[in-house]
Tab-separated table of C-alpha atoms in Angstrom:
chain	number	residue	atom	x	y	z
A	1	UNK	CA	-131.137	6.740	-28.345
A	2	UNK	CA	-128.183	4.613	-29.127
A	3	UNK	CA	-128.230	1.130	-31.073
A	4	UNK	CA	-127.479	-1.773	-28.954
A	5	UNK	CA	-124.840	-3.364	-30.916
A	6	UNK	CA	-125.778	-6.736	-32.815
A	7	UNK	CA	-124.980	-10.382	-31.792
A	8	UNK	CA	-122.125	-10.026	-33.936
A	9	UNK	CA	-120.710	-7.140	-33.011
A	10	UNK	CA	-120.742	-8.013	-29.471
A	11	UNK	CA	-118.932	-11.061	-30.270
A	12	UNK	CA	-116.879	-9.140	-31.829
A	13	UNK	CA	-115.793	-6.866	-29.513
A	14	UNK	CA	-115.295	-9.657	-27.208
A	15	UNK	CA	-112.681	-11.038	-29.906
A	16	UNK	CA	-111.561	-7.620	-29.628
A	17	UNK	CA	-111.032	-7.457	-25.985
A	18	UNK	CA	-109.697	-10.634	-25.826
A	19	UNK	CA	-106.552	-9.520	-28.230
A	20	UNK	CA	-105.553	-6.040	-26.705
A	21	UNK	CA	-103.797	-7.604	-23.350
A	22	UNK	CA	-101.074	-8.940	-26.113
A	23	UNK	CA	-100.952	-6.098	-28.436
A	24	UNK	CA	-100.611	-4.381	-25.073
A	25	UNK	CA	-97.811	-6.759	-24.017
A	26	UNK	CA	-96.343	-6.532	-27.631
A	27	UNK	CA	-96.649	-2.732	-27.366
A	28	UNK	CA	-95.075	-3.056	-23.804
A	29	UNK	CA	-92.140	-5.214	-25.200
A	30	UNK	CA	-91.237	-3.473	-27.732
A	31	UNK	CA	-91.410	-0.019	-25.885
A	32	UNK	CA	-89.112	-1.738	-22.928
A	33	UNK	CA	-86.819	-3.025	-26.035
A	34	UNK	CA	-86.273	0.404	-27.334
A	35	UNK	CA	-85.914	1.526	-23.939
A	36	UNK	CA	-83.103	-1.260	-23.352
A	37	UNK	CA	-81.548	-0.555	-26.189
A	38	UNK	CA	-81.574	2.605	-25.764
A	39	UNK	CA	-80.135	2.342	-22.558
A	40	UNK	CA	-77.372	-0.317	-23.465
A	41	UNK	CA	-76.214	2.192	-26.259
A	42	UNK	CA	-76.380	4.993	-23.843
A	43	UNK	CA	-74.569	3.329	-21.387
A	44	UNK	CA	-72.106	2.612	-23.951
A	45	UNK	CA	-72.028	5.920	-25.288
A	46	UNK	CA	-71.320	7.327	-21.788
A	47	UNK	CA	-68.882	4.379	-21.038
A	48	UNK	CA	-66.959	4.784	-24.561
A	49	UNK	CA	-67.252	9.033	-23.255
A	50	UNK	CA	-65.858	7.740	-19.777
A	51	UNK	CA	-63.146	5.705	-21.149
A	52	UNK	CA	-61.473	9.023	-23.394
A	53	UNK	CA	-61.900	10.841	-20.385
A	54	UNK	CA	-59.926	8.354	-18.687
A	55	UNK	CA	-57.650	7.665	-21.313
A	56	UNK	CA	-57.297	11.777	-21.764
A	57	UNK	CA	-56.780	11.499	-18.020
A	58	UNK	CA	-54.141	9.233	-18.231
A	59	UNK	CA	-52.134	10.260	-21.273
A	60	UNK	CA	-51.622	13.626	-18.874
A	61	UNK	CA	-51.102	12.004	-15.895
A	62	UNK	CA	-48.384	10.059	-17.704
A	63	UNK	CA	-46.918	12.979	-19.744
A	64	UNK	CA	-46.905	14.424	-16.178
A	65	UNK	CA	-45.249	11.743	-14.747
A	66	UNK	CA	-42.451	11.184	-17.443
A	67	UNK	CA	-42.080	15.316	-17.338
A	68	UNK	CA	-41.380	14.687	-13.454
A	69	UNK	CA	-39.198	11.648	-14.066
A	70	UNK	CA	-36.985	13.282	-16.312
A	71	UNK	CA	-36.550	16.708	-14.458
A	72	UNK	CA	-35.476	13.827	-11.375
A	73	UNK	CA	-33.121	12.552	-13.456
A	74	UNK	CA	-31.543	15.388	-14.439
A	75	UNK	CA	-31.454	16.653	-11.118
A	76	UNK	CA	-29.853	12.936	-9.999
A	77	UNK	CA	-27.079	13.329	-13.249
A	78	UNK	CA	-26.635	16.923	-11.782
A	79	UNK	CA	-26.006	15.372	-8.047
A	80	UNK	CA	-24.109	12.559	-9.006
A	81	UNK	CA	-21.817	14.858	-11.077
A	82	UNK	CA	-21.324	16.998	-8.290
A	83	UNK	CA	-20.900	14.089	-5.859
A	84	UNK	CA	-18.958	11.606	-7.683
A	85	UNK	CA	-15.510	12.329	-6.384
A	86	UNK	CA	-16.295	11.077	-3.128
A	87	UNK	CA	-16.190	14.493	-1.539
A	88	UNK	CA	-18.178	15.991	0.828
A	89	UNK	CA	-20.031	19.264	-1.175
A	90	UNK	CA	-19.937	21.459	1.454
A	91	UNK	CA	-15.495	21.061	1.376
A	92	UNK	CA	-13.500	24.020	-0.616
A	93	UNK	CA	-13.605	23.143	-4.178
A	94	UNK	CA	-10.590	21.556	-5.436
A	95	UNK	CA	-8.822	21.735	-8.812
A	96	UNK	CA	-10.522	19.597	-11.489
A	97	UNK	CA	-7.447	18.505	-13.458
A	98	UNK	CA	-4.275	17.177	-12.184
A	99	UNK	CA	-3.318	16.474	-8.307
A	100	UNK	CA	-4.616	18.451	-5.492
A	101	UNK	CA	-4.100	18.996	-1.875
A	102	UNK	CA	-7.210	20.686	-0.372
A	103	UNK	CA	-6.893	21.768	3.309
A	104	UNK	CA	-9.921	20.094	5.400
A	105	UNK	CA	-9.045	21.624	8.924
A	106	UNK	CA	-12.355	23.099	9.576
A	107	UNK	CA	-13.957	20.215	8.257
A	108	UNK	CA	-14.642	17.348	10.685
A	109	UNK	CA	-13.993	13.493	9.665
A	110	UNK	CA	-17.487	12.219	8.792
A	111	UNK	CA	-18.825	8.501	9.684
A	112	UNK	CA	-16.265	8.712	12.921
A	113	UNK	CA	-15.465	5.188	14.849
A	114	UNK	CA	-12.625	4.685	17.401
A	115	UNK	CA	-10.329	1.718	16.171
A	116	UNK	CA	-7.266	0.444	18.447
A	117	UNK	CA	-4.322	-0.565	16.495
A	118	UNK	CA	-1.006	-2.207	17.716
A	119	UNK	CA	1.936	0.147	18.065
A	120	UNK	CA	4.163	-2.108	16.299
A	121	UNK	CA	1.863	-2.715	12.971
A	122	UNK	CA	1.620	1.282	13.119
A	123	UNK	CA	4.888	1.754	13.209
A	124	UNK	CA	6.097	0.294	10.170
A	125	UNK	CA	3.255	1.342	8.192
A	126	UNK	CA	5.877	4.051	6.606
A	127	UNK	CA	5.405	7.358	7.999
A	128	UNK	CA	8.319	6.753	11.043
A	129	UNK	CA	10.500	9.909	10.897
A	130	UNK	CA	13.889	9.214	11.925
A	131	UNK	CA	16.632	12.017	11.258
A	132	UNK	CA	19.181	13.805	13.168
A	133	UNK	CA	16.532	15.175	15.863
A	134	UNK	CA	14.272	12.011	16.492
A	135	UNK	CA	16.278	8.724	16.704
A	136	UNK	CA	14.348	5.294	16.307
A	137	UNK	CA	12.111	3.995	18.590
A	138	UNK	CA	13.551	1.917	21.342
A	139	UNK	CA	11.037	-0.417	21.001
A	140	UNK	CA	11.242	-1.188	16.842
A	141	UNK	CA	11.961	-5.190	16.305
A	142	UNK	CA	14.091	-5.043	13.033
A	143	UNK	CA	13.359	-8.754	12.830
A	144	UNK	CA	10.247	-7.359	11.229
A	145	UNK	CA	12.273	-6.640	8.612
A	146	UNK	CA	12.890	-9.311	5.523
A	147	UNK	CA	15.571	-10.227	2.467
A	148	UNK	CA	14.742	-8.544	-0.480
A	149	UNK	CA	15.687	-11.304	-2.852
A	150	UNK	CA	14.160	-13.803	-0.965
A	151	UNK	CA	10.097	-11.943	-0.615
A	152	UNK	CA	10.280	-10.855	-4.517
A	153	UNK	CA	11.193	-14.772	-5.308
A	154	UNK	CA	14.287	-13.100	-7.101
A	155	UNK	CA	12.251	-10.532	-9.370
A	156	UNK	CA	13.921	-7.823	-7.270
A	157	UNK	CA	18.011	-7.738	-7.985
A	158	UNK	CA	20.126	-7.248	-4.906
A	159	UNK	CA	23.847	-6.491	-4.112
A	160	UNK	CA	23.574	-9.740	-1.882
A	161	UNK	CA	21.548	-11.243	0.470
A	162	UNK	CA	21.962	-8.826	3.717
A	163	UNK	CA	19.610	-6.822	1.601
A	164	UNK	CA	16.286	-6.182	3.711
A	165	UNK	CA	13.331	-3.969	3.761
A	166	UNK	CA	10.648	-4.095	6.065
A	167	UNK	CA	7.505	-6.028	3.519
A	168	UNK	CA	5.783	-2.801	2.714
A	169	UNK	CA	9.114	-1.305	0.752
A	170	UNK	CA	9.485	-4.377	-0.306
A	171	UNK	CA	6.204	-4.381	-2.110
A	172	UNK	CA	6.250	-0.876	-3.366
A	173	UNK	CA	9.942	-1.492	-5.077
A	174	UNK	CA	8.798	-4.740	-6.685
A	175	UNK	CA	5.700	-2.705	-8.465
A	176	UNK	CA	7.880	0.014	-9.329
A	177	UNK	CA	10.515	-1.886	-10.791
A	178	UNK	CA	8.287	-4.113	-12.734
A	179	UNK	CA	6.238	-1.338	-14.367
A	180	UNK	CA	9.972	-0.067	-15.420
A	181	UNK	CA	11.074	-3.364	-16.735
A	182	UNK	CA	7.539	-3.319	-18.741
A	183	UNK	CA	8.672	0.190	-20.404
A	184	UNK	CA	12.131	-1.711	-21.051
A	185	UNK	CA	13.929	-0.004	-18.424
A	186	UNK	CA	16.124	-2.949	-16.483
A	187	UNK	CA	19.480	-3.859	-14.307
A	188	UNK	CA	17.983	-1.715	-11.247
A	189	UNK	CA	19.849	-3.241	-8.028
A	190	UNK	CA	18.488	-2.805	-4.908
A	191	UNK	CA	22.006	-1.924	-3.061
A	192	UNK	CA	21.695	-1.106	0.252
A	193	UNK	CA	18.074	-1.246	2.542
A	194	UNK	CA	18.319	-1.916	6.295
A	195	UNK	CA	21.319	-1.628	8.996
A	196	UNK	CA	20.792	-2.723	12.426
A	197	UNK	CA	22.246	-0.480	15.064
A	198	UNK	CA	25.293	-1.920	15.577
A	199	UNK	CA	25.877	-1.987	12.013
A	200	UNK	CA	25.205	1.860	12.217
A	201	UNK	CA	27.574	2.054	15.497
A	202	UNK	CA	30.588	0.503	13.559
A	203	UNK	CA	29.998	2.779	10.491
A	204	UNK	CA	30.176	5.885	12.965
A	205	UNK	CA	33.287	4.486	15.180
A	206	UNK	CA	35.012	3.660	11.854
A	207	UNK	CA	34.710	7.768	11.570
A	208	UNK	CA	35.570	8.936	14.172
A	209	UNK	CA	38.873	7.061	14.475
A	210	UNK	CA	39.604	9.163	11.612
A	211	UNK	CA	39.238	11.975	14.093
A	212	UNK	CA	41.290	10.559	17.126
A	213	UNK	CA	43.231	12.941	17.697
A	214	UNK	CA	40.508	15.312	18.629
A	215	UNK	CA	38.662	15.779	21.693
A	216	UNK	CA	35.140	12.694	22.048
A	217	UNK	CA	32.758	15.287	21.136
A	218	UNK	CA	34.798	17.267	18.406
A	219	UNK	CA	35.362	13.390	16.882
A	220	UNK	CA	31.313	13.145	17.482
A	221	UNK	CA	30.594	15.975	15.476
A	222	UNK	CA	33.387	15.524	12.802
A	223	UNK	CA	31.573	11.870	12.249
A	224	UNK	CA	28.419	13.575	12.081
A	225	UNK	CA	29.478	14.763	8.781
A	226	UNK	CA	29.642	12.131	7.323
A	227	UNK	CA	27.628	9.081	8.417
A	228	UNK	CA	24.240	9.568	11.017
A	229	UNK	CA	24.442	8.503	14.694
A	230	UNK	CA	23.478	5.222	15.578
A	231	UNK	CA	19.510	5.175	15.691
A	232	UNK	CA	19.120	8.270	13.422
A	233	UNK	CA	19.425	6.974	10.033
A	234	UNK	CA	16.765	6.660	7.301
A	235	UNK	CA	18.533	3.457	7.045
A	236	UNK	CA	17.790	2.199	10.296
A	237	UNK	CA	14.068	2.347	9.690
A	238	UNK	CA	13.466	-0.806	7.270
A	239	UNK	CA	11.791	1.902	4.626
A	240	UNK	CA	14.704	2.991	2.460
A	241	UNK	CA	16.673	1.769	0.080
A	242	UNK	CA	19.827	3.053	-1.476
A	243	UNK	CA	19.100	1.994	-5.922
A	244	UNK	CA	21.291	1.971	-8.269
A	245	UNK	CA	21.743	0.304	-11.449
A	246	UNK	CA	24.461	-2.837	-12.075
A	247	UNK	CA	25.164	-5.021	-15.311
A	248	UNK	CA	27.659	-7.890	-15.327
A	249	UNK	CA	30.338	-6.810	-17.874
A	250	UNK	CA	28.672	-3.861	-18.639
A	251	UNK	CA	31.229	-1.155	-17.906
A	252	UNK	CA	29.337	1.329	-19.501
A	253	UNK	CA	26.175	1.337	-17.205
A	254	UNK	CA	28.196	0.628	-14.477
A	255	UNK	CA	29.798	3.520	-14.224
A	256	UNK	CA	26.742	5.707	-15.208
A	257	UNK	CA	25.973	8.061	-12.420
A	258	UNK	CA	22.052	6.599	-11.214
A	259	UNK	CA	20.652	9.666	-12.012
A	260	UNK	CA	22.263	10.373	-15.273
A	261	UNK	CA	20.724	6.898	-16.490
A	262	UNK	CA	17.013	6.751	-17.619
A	263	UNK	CA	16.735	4.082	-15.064
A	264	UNK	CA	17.156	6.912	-12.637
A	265	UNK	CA	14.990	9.360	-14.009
A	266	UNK	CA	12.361	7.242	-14.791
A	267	UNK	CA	11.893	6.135	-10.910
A	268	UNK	CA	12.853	9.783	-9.762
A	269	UNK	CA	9.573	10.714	-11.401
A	270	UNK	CA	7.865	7.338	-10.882
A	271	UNK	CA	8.476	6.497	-7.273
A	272	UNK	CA	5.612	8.406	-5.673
A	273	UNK	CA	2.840	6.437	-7.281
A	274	UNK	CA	3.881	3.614	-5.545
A	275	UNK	CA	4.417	5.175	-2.135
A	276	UNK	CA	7.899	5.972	-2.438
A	277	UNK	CA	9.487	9.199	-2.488
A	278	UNK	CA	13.227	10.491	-2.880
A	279	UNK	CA	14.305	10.950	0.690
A	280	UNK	CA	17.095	13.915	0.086
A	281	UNK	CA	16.815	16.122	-2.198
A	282	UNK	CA	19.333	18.905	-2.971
A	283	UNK	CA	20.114	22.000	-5.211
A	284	UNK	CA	19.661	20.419	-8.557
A	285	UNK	CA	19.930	16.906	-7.438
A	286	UNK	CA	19.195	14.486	-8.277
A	287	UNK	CA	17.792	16.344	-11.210
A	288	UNK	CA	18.058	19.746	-12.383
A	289	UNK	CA	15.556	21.981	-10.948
A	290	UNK	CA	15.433	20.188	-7.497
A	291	UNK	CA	14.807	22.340	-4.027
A	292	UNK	CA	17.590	22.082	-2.040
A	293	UNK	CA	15.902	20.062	1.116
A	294	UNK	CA	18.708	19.816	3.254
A	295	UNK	CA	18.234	22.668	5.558
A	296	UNK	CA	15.219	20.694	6.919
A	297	UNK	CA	16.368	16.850	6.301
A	298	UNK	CA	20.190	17.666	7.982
A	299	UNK	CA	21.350	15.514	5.010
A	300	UNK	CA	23.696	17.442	2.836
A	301	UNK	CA	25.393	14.775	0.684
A	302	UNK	CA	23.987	12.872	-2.717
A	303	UNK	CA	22.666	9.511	-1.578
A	304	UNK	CA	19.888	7.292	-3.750
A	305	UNK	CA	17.577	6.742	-0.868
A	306	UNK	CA	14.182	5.891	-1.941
A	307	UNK	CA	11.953	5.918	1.233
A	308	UNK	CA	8.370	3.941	1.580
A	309	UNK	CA	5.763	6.348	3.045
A	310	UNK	CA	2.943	5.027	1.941
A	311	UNK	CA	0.583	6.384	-1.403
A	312	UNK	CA	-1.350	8.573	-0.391
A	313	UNK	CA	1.236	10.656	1.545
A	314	UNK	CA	3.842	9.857	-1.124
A	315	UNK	CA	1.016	11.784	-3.817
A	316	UNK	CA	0.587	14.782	-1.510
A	317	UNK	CA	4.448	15.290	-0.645
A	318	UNK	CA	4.593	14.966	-4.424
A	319	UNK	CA	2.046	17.407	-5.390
A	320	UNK	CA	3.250	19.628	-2.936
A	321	UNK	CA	6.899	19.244	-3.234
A	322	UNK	CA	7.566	18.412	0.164
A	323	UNK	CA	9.807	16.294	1.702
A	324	UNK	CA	9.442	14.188	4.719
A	325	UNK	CA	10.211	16.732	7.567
A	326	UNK	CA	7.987	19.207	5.141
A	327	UNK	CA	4.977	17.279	5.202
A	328	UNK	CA	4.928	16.557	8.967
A	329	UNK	CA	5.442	19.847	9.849
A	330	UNK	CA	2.546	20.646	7.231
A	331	UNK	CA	0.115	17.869	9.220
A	332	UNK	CA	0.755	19.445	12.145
A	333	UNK	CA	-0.651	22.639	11.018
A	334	UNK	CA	-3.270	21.152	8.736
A	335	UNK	CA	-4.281	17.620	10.071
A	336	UNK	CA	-7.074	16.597	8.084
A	337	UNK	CA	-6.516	17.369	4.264
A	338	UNK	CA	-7.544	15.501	1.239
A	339	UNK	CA	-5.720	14.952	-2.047
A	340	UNK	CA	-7.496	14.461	-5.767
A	341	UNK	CA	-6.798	13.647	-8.726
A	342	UNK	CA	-8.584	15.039	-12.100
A	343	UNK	CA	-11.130	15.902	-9.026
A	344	UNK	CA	-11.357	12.947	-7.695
A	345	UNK	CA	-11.307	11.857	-4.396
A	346	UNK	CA	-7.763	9.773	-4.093
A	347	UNK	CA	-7.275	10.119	-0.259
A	348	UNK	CA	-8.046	11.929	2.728
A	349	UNK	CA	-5.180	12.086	5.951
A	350	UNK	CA	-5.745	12.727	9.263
A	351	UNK	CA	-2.780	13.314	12.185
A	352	UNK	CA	-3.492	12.977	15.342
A	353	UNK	CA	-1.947	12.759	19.176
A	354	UNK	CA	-1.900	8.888	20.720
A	355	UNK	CA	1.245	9.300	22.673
A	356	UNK	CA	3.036	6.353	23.657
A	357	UNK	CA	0.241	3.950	24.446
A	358	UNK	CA	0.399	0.419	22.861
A	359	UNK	CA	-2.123	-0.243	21.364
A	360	UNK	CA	-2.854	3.126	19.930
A	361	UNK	CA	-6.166	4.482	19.484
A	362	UNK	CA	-7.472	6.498	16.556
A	363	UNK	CA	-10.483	7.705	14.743
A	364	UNK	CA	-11.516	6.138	11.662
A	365	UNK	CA	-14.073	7.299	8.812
A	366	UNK	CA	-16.741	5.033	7.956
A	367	UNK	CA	-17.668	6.497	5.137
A	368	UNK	CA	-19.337	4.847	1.741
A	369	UNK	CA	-16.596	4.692	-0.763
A	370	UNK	CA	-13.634	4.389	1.455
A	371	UNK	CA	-11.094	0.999	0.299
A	372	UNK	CA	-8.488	0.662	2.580
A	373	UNK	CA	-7.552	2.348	5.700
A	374	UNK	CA	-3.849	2.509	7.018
A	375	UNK	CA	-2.457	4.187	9.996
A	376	UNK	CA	1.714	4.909	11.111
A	377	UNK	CA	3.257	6.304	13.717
A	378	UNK	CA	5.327	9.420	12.942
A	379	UNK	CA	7.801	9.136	15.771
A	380	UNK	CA	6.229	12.212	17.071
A	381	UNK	CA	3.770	10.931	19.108
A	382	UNK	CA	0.800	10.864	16.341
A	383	UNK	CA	-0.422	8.754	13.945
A	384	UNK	CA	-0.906	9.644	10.080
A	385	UNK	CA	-4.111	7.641	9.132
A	386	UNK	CA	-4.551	7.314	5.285
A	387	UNK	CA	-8.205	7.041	4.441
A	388	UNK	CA	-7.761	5.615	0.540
A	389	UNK	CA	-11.275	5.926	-2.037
């Protein structure tokens, strides 16, 4: 039989009883603290784990990223490259040093708008061809036409004051002239630039009186010779000007032939970049080496005739060695070309039919890039429309 525990030991067990709740609490506590911390460290363990996953993660995504960015970028340079002469990619490639005329034909104008423009503003935009076969419009107003001396303030010398041009010669000679006078080349005289019709009239009667004792039309074609029908001169257009060069006292350059001078040469080979080009060329004149032209111009003596056609036209006649009569007849089989330079996109032309309407209406690019936009009448019943980049 088992001993019944003492008085004391009772008590004590009660003592004993009485003190487990808090070890148990203490237990508890410090069981739940381990636990806590076990957890808080785990957590962190797992979060610090989560965070180089993330930052792994990352550091590829953005390795990815920058691999993508650049590859864009290159393929952007490569694009840009390709694109940055302004021309269309899917145009026949054109030379990438030097001036180029690249036949657009089969290639439609891009952007296209409908602009009306007045017949007269077209008409003295530069590209008016008068000759032997198309006289002057019966509707040109020469009082469109102004003094030389008196638009360039001077800058521009003149025989005298009956010197005109209509303003856009006017402009292109000034620039010319000064960019000689800045290489030290001076004394250029602008000698002869517009004659009315009567003034033309007098200069052909004056000929044929020579003639007077020939039948009307064998004195007609005997003047012919030598001085253009009324209405049929480059000089009865506003855009030419006859150049030569003049210094008071000076026998020596004045009686230089123009073209033997380096005044001459220098805005023989000049004139086109500033929309001018030399009207009549012939067999080694005015240089050695020139195409004879006159077979299509009908002009078969040596004149100084600088004409205005504008600078875009003026760079493709140059580049192709055309002259006026040339180049229209090359529009008309090719009206939509483009010219470059260094494979750049300078200019691109378009001819097209407007008839005799007034005003005139023709299509226009819209195109990004494009700075100025000018249109002229080619006495044919088109208009040349200079798209300029």
């Amino acid at each position: 039989m088992a001993e019944k525990p003492t008085a004391k030991g009772r008590v004590y067990m009660k003592e004993q009883k009485k003190r487990d709740p808090l070890k148990h609490v203490i237990v508890w506590t410090v069981v739940f603290g381990l636990l806590a911390g076990g957890s808080i460290y785990g957590r962190s363990v797992v979060q610090n784990m989560k965070a180089d996953q993330l930052k792994t993660m990352t550091d590829e995504v953005t390795a990815r990223n920058e691999e993508a960015e650049a590859a864009y970028q290159d393929a952007l340079a490569e694009f840009h490259a390709q694109t940055s002469t302004g021309a269309n990619l899917a145009w026949p490639e054109q030379k990438m040093t030097g001036w180029d005329v690249v036949d657009l034909t089969n290639y439609p104008l891009e952007n296209v708008a409908t602009e009306s423009i007045s017949r007269q503003d077209a008409m003295y935009n530069g590209m008016l061809l008068v000759n032997e076969w198309h006289s002057r419009p019966n509707d040109f107003v020469e009082e469109n036409v102004v003094s030389v001396s008196r638009a360039t303030e001077r800058q521009v010398s003149v025989k005298d004051n009956t010197v005109r041009l209509l303003p856009v010669a006017v402009d292109a000679l000034q620039r010319a002239l000064a960019d000689a006078k800045a290489e030290g080349l001076e004394n250029y005289v602008a000698w002869e630039g517009y004659r009315s019709w009567d003034e033309q009239n007098n200069m052909f009667q004056a000929k044929m009186a020579k003639y007077k004792d020939l039948s009307e039309a064998e004195q007609i074609e005997k003047a012919k010779k030598e001085v253009n029908y009324p209405g049929t001169s480059e000089f009865n257009t506003g855009l030419s000007v006859d150049v030569r060069i003049y210094k008071q006292g000076d026998s020596t350059i004045n009686n230089m032939s123009f073209f033997e001078s380096e005044q001459g040469i220098w805005l023989y080979n000049n004139a086109w970049k500033y929309g001018m080009v030399f009207r009549f060329p012939l067999a080694d004149y005015p240089l050695k080496g020139t195409q004879d032209k006159s077979y299509k111009t009908g002009v078969g003596v040596k004149l100084r005739a600088f004409r205005y056609v504008g600078m875009g036209n003026a760079a493709a006649m140059h580049t192709m060695d055309l002259c006026l009569e040339e180049y229209i007849d090359y529009l008309s089989e090719h009206p939509h070309i483009a010219v470059f330079e260094d494979g750049n996109l300078k200019y691109e032309i378009v001819r097209e039919y407007v008839g005799d309407l007034d005003p005139i209406t023709v299509h226009v690019s819209q195109k990004n890039g494009i700075r100025n936009t000018v249109t002229s009448l080619d006495n044919m019943g088109f208009a040349i429309t200079v798209f300029e980049y």
